[in-house]
PDB file of C-alpha atoms and ligand atoms in Angstrom:
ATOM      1  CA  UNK A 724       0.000   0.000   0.000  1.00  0.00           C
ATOM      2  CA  UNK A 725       1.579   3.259  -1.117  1.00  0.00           C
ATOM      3  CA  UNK A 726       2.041   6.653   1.096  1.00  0.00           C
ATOM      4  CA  UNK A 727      -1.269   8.286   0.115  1.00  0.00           C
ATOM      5  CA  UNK A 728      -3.494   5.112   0.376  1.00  0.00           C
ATOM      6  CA  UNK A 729      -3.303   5.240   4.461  1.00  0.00           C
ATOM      7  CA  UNK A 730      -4.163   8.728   4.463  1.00  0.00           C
ATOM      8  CA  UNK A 731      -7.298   7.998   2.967  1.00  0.00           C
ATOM      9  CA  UNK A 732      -9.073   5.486   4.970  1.00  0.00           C
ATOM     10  CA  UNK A 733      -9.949   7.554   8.135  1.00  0.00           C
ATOM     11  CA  UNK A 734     -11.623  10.516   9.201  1.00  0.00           C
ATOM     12  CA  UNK A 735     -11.270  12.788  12.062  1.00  0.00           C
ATOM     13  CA  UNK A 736     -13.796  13.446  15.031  1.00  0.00           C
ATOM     14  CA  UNK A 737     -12.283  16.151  17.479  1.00  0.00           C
ATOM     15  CA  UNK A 738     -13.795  17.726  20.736  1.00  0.00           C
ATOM     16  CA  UNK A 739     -12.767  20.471  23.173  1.00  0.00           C
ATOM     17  CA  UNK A 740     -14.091  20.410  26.671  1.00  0.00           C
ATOM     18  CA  UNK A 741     -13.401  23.204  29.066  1.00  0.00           C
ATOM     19  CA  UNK A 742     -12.940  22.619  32.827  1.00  0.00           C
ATOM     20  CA  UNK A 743     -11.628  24.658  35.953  1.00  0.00           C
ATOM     21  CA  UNK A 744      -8.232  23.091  36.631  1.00  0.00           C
ATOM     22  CA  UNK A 745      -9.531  22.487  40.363  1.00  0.00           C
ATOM     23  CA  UNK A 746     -12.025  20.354  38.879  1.00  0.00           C
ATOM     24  CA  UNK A 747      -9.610  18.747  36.960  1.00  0.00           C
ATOM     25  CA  UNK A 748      -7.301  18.005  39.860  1.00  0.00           C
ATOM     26  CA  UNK A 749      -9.986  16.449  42.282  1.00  0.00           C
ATOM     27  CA  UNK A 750     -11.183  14.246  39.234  1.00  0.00           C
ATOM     28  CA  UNK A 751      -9.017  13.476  37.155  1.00  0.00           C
ATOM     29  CA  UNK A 752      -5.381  14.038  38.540  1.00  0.00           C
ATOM     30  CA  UNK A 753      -3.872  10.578  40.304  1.00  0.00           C
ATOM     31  CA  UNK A 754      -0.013  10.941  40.478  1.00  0.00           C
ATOM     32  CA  UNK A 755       0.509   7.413  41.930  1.00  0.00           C
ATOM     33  CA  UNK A 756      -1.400   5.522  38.741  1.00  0.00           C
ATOM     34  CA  UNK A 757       0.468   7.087  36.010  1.00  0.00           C
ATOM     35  CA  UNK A 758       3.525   6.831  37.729  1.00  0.00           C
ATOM     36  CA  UNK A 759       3.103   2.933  38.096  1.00  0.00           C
ATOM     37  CA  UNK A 760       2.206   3.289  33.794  1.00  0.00           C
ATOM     38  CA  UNK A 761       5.028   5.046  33.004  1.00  0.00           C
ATOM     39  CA  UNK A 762       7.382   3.106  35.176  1.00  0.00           C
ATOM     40  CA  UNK A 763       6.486   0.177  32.874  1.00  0.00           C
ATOM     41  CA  UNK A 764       7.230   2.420  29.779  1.00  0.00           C
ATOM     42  CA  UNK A 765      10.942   2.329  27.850  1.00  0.00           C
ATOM     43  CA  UNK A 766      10.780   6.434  27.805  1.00  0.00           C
ATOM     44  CA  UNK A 767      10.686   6.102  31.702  1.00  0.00           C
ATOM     45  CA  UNK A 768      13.109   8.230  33.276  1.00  0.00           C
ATOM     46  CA  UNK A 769      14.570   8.313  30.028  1.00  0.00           C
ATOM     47  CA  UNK A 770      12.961  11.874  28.348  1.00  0.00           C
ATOM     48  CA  UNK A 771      12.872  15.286  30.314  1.00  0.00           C
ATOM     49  CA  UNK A 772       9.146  15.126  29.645  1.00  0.00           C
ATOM     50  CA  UNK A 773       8.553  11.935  31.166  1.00  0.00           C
ATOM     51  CA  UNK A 774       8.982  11.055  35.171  1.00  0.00           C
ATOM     52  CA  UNK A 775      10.610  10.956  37.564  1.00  0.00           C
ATOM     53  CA  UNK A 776      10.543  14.661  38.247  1.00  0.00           C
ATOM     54  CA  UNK A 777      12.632  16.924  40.439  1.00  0.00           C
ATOM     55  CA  UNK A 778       9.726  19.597  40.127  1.00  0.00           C
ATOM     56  CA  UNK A 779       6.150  19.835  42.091  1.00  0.00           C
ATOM     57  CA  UNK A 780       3.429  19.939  39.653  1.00  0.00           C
ATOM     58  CA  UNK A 781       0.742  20.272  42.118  1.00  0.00           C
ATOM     59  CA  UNK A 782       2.043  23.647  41.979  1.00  0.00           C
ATOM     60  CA  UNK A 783       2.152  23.852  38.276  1.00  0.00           C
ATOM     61  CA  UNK A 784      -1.389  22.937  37.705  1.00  0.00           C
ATOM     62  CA  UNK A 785      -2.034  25.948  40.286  1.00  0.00           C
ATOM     63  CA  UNK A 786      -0.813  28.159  38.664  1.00  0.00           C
ATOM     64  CA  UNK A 787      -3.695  28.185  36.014  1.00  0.00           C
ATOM     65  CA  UNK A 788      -7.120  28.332  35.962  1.00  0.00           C
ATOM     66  CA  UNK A 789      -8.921  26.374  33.519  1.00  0.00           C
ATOM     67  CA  UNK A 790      -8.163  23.675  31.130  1.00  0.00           C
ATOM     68  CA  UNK A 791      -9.248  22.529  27.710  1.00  0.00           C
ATOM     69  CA  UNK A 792      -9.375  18.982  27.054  1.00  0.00           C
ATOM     70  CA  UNK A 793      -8.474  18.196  22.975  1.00  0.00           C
ATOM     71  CA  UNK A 794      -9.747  14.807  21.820  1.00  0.00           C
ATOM     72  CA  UNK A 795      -9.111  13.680  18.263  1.00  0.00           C
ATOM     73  CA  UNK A 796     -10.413  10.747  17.547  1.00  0.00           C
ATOM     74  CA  UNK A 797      -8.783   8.774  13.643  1.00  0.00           C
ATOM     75  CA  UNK A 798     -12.155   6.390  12.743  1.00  0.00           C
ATOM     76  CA  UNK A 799     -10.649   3.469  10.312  1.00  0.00           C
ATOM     77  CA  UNK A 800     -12.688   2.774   7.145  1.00  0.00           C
ATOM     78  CA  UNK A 801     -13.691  -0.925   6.612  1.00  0.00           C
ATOM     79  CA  UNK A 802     -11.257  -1.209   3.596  1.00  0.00           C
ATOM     80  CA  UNK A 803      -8.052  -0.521   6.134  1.00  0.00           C
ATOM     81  CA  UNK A 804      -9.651  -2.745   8.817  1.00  0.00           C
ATOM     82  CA  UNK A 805      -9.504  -5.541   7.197  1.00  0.00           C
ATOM     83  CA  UNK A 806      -6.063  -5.471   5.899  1.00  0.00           C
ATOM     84  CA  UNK A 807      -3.213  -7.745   8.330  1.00  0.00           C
ATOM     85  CA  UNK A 808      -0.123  -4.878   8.289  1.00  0.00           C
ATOM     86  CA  UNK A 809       3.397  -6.512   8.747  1.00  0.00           C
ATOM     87  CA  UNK A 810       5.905  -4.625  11.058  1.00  0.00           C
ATOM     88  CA  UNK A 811       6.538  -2.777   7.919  1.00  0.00           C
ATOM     89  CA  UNK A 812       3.476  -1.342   7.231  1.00  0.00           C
ATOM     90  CA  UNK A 813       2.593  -0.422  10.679  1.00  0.00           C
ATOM     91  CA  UNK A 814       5.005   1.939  10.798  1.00  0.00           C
ATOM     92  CA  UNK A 815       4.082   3.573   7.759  1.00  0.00           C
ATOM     93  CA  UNK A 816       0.444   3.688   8.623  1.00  0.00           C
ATOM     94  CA  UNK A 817       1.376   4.999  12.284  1.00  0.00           C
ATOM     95  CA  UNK A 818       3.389   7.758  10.512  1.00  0.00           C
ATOM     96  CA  UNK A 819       0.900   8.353   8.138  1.00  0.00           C
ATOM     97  CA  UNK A 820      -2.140   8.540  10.606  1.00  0.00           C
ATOM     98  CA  UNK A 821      -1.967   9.223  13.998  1.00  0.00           C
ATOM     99  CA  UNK A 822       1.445  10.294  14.373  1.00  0.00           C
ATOM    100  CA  UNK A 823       0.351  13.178  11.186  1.00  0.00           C
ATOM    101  CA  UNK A 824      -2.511  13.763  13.029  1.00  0.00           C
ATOM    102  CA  UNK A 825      -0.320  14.196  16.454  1.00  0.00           C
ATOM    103  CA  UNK A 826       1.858  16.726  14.647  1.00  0.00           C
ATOM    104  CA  UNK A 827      -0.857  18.844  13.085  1.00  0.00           C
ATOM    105  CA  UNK A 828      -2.570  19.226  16.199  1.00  0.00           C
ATOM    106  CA  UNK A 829       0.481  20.299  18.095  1.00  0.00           C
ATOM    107  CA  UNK A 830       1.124  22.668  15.418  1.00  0.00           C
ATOM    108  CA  UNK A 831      -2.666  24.112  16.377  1.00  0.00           C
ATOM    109  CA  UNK A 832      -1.666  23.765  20.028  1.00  0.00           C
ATOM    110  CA  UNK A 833       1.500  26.320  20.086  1.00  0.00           C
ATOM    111  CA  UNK A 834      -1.357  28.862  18.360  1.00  0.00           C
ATOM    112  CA  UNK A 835      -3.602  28.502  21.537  1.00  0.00           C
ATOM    113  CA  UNK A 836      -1.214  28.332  23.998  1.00  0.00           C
ATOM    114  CA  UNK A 837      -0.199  31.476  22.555  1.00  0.00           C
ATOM    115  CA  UNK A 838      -2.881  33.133  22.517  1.00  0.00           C
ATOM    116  CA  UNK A 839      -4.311  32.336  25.633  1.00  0.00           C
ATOM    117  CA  UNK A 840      -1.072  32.477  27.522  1.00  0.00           C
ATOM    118  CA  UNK A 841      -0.874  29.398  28.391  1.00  0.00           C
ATOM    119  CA  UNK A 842       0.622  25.687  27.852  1.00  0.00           C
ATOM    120  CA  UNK A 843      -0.217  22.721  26.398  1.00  0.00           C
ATOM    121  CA  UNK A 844       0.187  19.639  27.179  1.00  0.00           C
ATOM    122  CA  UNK A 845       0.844  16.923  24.667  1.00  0.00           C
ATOM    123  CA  UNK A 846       0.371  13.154  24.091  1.00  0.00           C
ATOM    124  CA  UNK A 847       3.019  10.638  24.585  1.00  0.00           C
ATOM    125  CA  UNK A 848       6.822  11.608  25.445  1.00  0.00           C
ATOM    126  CA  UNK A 849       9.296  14.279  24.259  1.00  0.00           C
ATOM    127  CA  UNK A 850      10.526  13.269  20.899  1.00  0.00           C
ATOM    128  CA  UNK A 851      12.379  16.798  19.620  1.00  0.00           C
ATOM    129  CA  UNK A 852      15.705  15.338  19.637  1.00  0.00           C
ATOM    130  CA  UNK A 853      16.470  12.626  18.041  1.00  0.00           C
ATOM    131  CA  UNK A 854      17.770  11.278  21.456  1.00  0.00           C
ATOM    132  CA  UNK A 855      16.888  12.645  24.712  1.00  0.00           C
ATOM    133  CA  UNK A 856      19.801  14.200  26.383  1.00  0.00           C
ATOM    134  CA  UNK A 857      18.666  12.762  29.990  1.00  0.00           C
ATOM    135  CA  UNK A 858      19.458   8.787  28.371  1.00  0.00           C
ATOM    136  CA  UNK A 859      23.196  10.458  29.656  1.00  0.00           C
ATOM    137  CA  UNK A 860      22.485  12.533  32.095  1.00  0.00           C
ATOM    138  CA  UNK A 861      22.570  15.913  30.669  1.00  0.00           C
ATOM    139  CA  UNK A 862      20.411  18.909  30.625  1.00  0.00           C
ATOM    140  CA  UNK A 863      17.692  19.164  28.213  1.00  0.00           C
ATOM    141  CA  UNK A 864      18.474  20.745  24.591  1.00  0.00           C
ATOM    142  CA  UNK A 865      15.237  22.802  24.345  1.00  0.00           C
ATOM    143  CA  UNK A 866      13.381  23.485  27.665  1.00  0.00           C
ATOM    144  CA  UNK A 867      11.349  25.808  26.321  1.00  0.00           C
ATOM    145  CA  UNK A 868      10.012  23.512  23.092  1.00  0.00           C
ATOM    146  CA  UNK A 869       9.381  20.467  25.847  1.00  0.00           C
ATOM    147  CA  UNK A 870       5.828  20.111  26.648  1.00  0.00           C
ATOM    148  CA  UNK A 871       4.388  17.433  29.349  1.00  0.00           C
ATOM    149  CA  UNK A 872       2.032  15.194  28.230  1.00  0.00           C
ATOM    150  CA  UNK A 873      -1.421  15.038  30.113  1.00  0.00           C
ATOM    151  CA  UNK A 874      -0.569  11.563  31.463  1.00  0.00           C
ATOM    152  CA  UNK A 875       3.369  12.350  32.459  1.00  0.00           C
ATOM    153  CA  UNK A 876       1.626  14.405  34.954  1.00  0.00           C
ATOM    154  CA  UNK A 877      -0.725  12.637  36.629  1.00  0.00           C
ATOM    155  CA  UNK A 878      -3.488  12.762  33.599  1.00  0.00           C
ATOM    156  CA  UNK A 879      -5.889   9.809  34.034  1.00  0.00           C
ATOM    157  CA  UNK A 880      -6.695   9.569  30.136  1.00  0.00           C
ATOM    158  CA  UNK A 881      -8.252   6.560  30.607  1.00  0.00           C
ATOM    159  CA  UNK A 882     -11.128   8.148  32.943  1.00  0.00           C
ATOM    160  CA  UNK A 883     -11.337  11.265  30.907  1.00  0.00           C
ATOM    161  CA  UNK A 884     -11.770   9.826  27.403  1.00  0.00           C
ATOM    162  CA  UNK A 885     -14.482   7.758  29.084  1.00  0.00           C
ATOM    163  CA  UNK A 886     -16.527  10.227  31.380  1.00  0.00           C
ATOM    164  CA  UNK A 887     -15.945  13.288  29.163  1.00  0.00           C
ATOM    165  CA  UNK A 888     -15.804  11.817  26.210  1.00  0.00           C
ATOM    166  CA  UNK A 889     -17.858   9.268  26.445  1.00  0.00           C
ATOM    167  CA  UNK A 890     -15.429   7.088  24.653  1.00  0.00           C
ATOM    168  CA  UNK A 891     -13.409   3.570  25.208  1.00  0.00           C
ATOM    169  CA  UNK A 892      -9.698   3.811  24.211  1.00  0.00           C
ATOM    170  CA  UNK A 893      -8.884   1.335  21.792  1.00  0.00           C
ATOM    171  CA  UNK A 894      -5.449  -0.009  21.753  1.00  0.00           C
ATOM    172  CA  UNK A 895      -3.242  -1.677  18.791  1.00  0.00           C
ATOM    173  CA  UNK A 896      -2.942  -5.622  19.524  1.00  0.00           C
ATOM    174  CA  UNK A 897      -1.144  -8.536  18.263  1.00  0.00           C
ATOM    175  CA  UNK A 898      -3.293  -9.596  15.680  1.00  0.00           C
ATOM    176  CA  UNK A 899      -2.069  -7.132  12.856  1.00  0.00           C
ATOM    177  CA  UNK A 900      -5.524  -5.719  12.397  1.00  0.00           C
ATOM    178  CA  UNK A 901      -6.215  -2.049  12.702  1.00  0.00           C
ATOM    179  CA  UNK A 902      -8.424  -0.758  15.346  1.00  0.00           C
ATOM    180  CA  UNK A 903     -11.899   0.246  14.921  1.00  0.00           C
ATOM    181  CA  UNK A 904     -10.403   3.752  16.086  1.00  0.00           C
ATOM    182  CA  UNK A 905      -6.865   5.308  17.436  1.00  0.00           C
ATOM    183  CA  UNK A 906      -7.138   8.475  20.083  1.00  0.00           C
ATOM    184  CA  UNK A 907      -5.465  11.587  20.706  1.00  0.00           C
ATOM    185  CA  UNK A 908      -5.835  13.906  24.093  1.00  0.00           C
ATOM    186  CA  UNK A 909      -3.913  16.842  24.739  1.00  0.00           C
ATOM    187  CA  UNK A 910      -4.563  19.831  26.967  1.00  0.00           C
ATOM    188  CA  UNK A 911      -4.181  23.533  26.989  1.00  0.00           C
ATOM    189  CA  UNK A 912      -4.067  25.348  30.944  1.00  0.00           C
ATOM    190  CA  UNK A 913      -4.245  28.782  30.724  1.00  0.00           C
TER     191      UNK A 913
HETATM  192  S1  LIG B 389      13.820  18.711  24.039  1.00  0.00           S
HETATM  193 FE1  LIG B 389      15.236  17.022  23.592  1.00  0.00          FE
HETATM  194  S2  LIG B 389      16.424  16.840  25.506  1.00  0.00           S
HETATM  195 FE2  LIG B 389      14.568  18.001  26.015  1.00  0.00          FE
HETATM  196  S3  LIG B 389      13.040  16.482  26.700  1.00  0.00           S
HETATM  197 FE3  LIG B 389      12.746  16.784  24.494  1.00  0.00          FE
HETATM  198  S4  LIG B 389      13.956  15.163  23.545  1.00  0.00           S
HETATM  199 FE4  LIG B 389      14.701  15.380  25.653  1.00  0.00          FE
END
């Protein structure tokens, strides 16, 4: 399957929700069970983005108001679902789907943090460099490009897709099949 034939077999549902960040903290904030996810993750400790932390970002959140909750849904068409992808192919269709989708919506998200004077939060770990400086212990290259993602931070994505979303995450398995749908949720605090 060539470049532009994964491009064409999904469509995009996106929705913003807007919620005090107190709110946001008593609900859907739990340190402890991200940081038992992302200890089982290879970019653990291992990306400036990613814990552990040497900062307190209780006090971060507090330091803004309200939050907006981005969720992009990719829907599959029936054509790509029932296609088996080798290794191969997955990563052409991730880099072709959600991982274009996850750069055109950051691209959108440095606009609003802008011009609500915020910062955004993104989806999945810091991936500016082409190696993370903290792999040997140095300081990060570009503090001021690095963004948190909503679940580095205590984020329960699971819980918000679901109650604000009303939406399941679906997740790629072993049986070479693409998903019904992938998901995207980033933030902007301001
Ligand atoms: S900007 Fe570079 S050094 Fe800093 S967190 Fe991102 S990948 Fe790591």
């Amino acid at each position: 399957m060539t470049d532009s034939n994964y491009k064409k077999h999904y469509r995009i549902v996106k929705d913003v929700k807007t919620l005090p960040i107190k709110d946001y903290l008593k609900d859907y904030v739990d340190f402890n069970t991200t940081l038992s996810a992302c200890r089982k993750c290879p970019a653990y400790n291992r990306n400036w983005a990613c814990p552990e932390f040497d900062r307190n970002y209780s006090e971060f959140y507090n330091s803004y108001e309200k939050i907006d909750l981005i969720y992009v849904k990719l829907i599959f068409d029936d054509y790509i679902r029932q296609k088996k992808l080798t290794q191969n192919q997955w990563d052409d269709f991730l880099h072709e789907t959600l991982f274009n989708e996850k750069d055109k919506l950051t691209e959108e998200l440095k606009v609003i943090e802008k011009n609500k004077n915020g910062i955004y939060l993104s989806s999945g770990y810091c991936n500016i460099c082409k190696e993370c400086s903290k792999i040997n212990g140095e300081e990060c290259m570009f503090p001021n490009l690095r963004r948190n993602s909503v679940e580095s931070i205590g984020g329960l994505v699971v819980k918000i897709t679901r109650e604000i979303f009303d939406t399941q995450l679906k997740w790629i398995d072993e049986s070479g099949k693409v998903p019904e749908y992938l998901s995207i949720l980033n933030a902007v605090m301001y």
